[in-house]
Short mmCIF file of C-alpha atoms in Angstrom, two decimals:
data_model
loop_
_atom_site.label_atom_id
_atom_site.label_comp_id
_atom_site.label_asym_id
_atom_site.label_seq_id
_atom_site.Cartn_x
_atom_site.Cartn_y
_atom_site.Cartn_z
CA LEU A 1 61.63 -58.81 74.53
CA ALA A 2 58.12 -60.09 73.89
CA LYS A 3 56.26 -61.23 76.99
CA THR A 4 54.58 -64.62 76.86
CA THR A 5 51.53 -65.90 78.73
CA GLN A 6 50.71 -69.59 79.16
CA PRO A 7 48.30 -71.56 81.34
CA ILE A 8 49.94 -72.56 84.61
CA SER A 9 48.84 -76.16 84.39
CA MET A 10 46.92 -78.65 82.26
CA ASP A 11 45.74 -82.21 82.77
CA SER A 12 45.24 -84.85 80.10
CA TYR A 13 44.89 -88.59 79.68
CA GLU A 14 47.04 -91.05 77.82
CA GLY A 15 46.31 -91.20 74.12
CA GLN A 16 44.74 -87.75 73.89
CA GLU A 17 45.99 -84.84 71.86
CA VAL A 18 47.15 -81.92 73.98
CA ASN A 19 47.21 -78.32 72.81
CA ILE A 20 49.04 -75.70 74.84
CA THR A 21 48.50 -72.11 73.76
CA CYS A 22 50.92 -69.27 74.37
CA SER A 23 50.03 -65.59 73.97
CA HIS A 24 52.68 -63.14 72.78
CA ASN A 25 50.83 -59.99 71.79
CA ASN A 26 53.91 -57.80 71.34
CA ILE A 27 55.89 -60.20 69.19
CA ALA A 28 58.28 -58.39 66.85
CA THR A 29 58.64 -58.94 63.14
CA ASN A 30 61.97 -60.72 63.53
CA ASP A 31 60.94 -62.89 66.48
CA TYR A 32 60.70 -66.65 66.33
CA ILE A 33 58.66 -68.86 68.66
CA THR A 34 60.39 -71.71 70.45
CA TRP A 35 59.09 -74.37 72.80
CA TYR A 36 61.06 -76.30 75.38
CA GLN A 37 60.19 -79.27 77.57
CA GLN A 38 61.57 -79.85 81.04
CA PHE A 39 61.39 -83.01 83.13
CA PRO A 40 62.09 -82.95 86.88
CA SER A 41 65.79 -82.79 87.76
CA GLN A 42 66.76 -82.13 84.13
CA GLY A 43 67.53 -79.08 82.06
CA PRO A 44 65.02 -77.93 79.44
CA ARG A 45 65.06 -79.65 76.07
CA PHE A 46 64.23 -78.06 72.72
CA ILE A 47 61.00 -79.30 71.14
CA ILE A 48 60.17 -77.14 68.16
CA GLN A 49 60.60 -73.71 66.65
CA GLY A 50 58.65 -71.73 64.08
CA TYR A 51 58.00 -68.34 62.56
CA LYS A 52 54.59 -68.62 60.94
CA THR A 53 51.87 -71.06 59.83
CA LYS A 54 52.68 -74.63 60.83
CA VAL A 55 55.78 -76.57 61.73
CA THR A 56 55.83 -80.29 62.42
CA ASN A 57 58.53 -82.64 63.61
CA GLU A 58 58.60 -86.14 65.02
CA VAL A 59 57.59 -84.91 68.46
CA ALA A 60 55.08 -82.09 68.05
CA SER A 61 53.39 -79.55 65.82
CA LEU A 62 53.44 -75.81 66.21
CA PHE A 63 50.57 -73.73 64.88
CA ILE A 64 51.04 -69.99 64.43
CA PRO A 65 48.16 -67.84 63.12
CA ALA A 66 48.69 -65.07 60.61
CA ASP A 67 48.86 -62.29 63.22
CA ARG A 68 51.47 -64.31 65.20
CA LYS A 69 50.12 -62.99 68.49
CA SER A 70 49.73 -66.50 69.80
CA SER A 71 50.96 -70.00 69.09
CA THR A 72 49.81 -73.50 69.95
CA LEU A 73 52.00 -76.46 70.71
CA SER A 74 50.23 -79.68 69.81
CA LEU A 75 51.33 -83.01 71.26
CA PRO A 76 49.63 -85.96 69.55
CA ARG A 77 48.59 -88.99 71.59
CA VAL A 78 50.38 -88.12 74.81
CA SER A 79 51.76 -90.75 77.14
CA LEU A 80 52.65 -90.68 80.82
CA SER A 81 56.21 -89.79 79.87
CA ASP A 82 55.02 -86.49 78.39
CA THR A 83 54.31 -85.23 81.91
CA ALA A 84 56.60 -82.21 82.12
CA VAL A 85 56.73 -78.42 82.10
CA TYR A 86 56.46 -76.80 78.69
CA TYR A 87 57.91 -73.36 78.04
CA CYS A 88 57.09 -70.94 75.24
CA LEU A 89 59.81 -68.46 74.31
CA VAL A 90 59.83 -65.61 71.83
CA GLY A 91 62.94 -63.93 70.53
CA ARG A 92 65.04 -63.05 67.54
CA TYR A 93 66.52 -66.13 65.88
CA ASN A 94 69.97 -64.72 65.32
CA ASN A 95 70.21 -63.05 68.67
CA ASN A 96 70.01 -66.07 70.98
CA ASP A 97 68.13 -63.74 73.28
CA MET A 98 64.97 -65.24 74.69
CA ARG A 99 63.49 -65.46 78.16
CA PHE A 100 61.75 -68.34 79.88
CA GLY A 101 58.42 -67.72 81.58
CA ALA A 102 56.84 -69.89 84.25
CA GLY A 103 55.76 -72.52 81.75
CA THR A 104 52.78 -74.89 81.65
CA ARG A 105 52.87 -77.94 83.86
CA LEU A 106 51.28 -80.79 81.90
CA THR A 107 50.16 -83.85 83.83
CA VAL A 108 49.21 -86.92 81.82
CA LYS A 109 47.06 -89.41 83.70
CA PRO A 110 46.53 -93.11 82.92
CA GLU B 1 78.71 -86.67 71.19
CA ALA B 2 78.84 -85.50 74.80
CA GLY B 3 76.28 -82.97 75.91
CA VAL B 4 76.78 -80.02 78.21
CA VAL B 5 78.66 -81.13 81.31
CA GLN B 6 78.22 -79.48 84.67
CA SER B 7 79.81 -80.10 88.02
CA PRO B 8 79.16 -80.60 90.77
CA ARG B 9 75.61 -81.95 90.51
CA TYR B 10 74.84 -81.09 94.10
CA LYS B 11 76.38 -78.67 96.57
CA ILE B 12 75.46 -77.90 100.16
CA ILE B 13 77.15 -74.98 101.88
CA GLU B 14 76.57 -72.67 104.78
CA LYS B 15 75.66 -69.07 104.19
CA LYS B 16 78.53 -66.65 103.69
CA GLN B 17 80.66 -69.40 102.16
CA PRO B 18 81.88 -69.19 98.56
CA VAL B 19 80.83 -71.67 95.89
CA ALA B 20 81.75 -72.26 92.26
CA PHE B 21 80.05 -74.11 89.43
CA TRP B 22 81.76 -75.38 86.32
CA CYS B 23 80.36 -75.88 82.83
CA ASN B 24 81.83 -77.50 79.72
CA PRO B 25 79.66 -76.71 76.69
CA ILE B 26 79.17 -78.80 73.60
CA SER B 27 82.24 -78.69 71.42
CA GLY B 28 82.07 -75.91 68.87
CA HIS B 29 79.26 -73.99 70.57
CA ASN B 30 80.22 -70.35 70.81
CA THR B 31 77.31 -69.20 72.93
CA LEU B 32 77.13 -70.16 76.59
CA TYR B 33 74.41 -69.33 79.11
CA TRP B 34 74.10 -69.51 82.86
CA TYR B 35 70.60 -69.71 84.29
CA ARG B 36 69.21 -69.89 87.78
CA GLN B 37 66.01 -71.82 88.36
CA ASN B 38 64.02 -71.54 91.56
CA LEU B 39 61.53 -74.19 92.51
CA GLY B 40 58.37 -73.99 90.43
CA GLN B 41 59.70 -71.27 88.16
CA GLY B 42 61.25 -71.10 84.74
CA PRO B 43 64.98 -70.63 84.25
CA GLU B 44 66.19 -67.05 84.73
CA LEU B 45 69.09 -65.94 82.57
CA LEU B 46 72.07 -64.73 84.59
CA ILE B 47 74.67 -64.22 81.88
CA ARG B 48 75.24 -65.01 78.23
CA TYR B 49 78.61 -65.33 76.54
CA GLU B 50 79.48 -65.08 72.88
CA ASN B 51 82.91 -66.73 72.86
CA GLU B 52 84.83 -64.98 75.65
CA GLU B 53 82.64 -61.90 75.74
CA ALA B 54 79.79 -61.48 78.20
CA VAL B 55 77.11 -59.92 75.98
CA ASP B 56 74.23 -59.95 78.47
CA ASP B 57 74.84 -59.89 82.21
CA SER B 58 72.04 -57.53 83.15
CA GLN B 59 70.44 -60.10 85.48
CA LEU B 60 73.66 -61.12 87.23
CA PRO B 61 73.82 -59.84 90.84
CA LYS B 62 77.26 -58.38 90.48
CA ASP B 63 77.84 -57.70 94.13
CA ARG B 64 78.23 -61.39 94.86
CA PHE B 65 78.13 -63.26 91.55
CA SER B 66 80.91 -63.47 89.02
CA ALA B 67 81.49 -65.52 85.92
CA GLU B 68 84.26 -66.13 83.47
CA ARG B 69 84.76 -67.98 80.25
CA LEU B 70 88.44 -68.13 79.56
CA LYS B 71 89.46 -69.13 76.03
CA GLY B 72 85.82 -69.19 75.03
CA VAL B 73 85.19 -72.79 76.10
CA ASP B 74 84.65 -73.78 79.74
CA SER B 75 82.95 -71.41 82.11
CA THR B 76 82.82 -70.92 85.85
CA LEU B 77 80.10 -69.21 87.85
CA LYS B 78 80.99 -68.11 91.37
CA ILE B 79 79.00 -66.85 94.31
CA GLN B 80 80.80 -65.15 97.17
CA PRO B 81 79.42 -64.94 99.76
CA ALA B 82 76.39 -67.17 99.35
CA GLU B 83 73.06 -66.21 100.89
CA LEU B 84 70.07 -68.34 101.84
CA GLY B 85 68.14 -67.00 98.85
CA ASP B 86 70.76 -68.35 96.45
CA SER B 87 69.46 -71.88 96.95
CA ALA B 88 68.37 -72.95 93.47
CA VAL B 89 69.38 -75.04 90.48
CA TYR B 90 72.06 -73.44 88.34
CA LEU B 91 71.82 -74.46 84.71
CA CYS B 92 74.36 -74.07 81.97
CA ALA B 93 73.40 -74.17 78.30
CA SER B 94 75.17 -73.73 75.01
CA SER B 95 74.16 -73.10 71.44
CA ALA B 96 75.83 -72.87 68.06
CA ASP B 97 76.34 -69.40 66.70
CA ARG B 98 73.16 -67.88 65.26
CA ALA B 99 71.03 -70.89 66.08
CA GLY B 100 67.91 -70.89 68.25
CA GLU B 101 68.31 -74.22 69.97
CA GLN B 102 69.93 -74.23 73.39
CA PHE B 103 71.32 -77.44 74.85
CA PHE B 104 71.15 -77.63 78.61
CA GLY B 105 73.25 -79.45 81.12
CA PRO B 106 71.74 -81.33 84.08
CA GLY B 107 72.29 -78.42 86.44
CA THR B 108 73.84 -77.97 89.86
CA ARG B 109 71.46 -78.00 92.80
CA LEU B 110 72.75 -75.56 95.41
CA THR B 111 71.48 -75.61 98.97
CA VAL B 112 72.57 -72.80 101.27
CA LEU B 113 72.02 -73.50 104.97
#
């Protein structure tokens, strides 16, 4: 399983764009990159998943460079309610086998 | 559609007592996961089921933890006897076969005194 490295914490202000980068140097050819969000007292919630280049949905964008050794989750115009822990996971899509790291604790300030 | 259901939400027991957690996954989801999450850490996978079969239980402390998923639907995770270090949130998740997205329940917060 590919190991992931993320910043422990980040601070931002309402209305700003937030970029959280995850390093996964030993990502395998068949591995996908998935991001989850977790609020206090709740289970994690799926945000976005991608394999290469860029993926965008109504919540976030995921940027993956050509070498796929890192990825960046981009949250546009964050609000206070985006304060949460964000996890980057790497694993094979059809294997349902991924591991959570410690995540990045994002704090959005007014 | 109902999400993943877990019960109880909270449980307080004394050490050496047994405890059980129950999970009902989303209907039709073949894959079921049990995680343990300690304060300030990410979820740690304990066991993963594909239907009735436990396909990954390498992180399950088998001396005191057990799990079952009869009929490939509901699942129960048991600890006997509980230790102080077992205090954590126990999360259940499910996913459709061959899909990457896991759906998590609210978790059971266990406190061992």
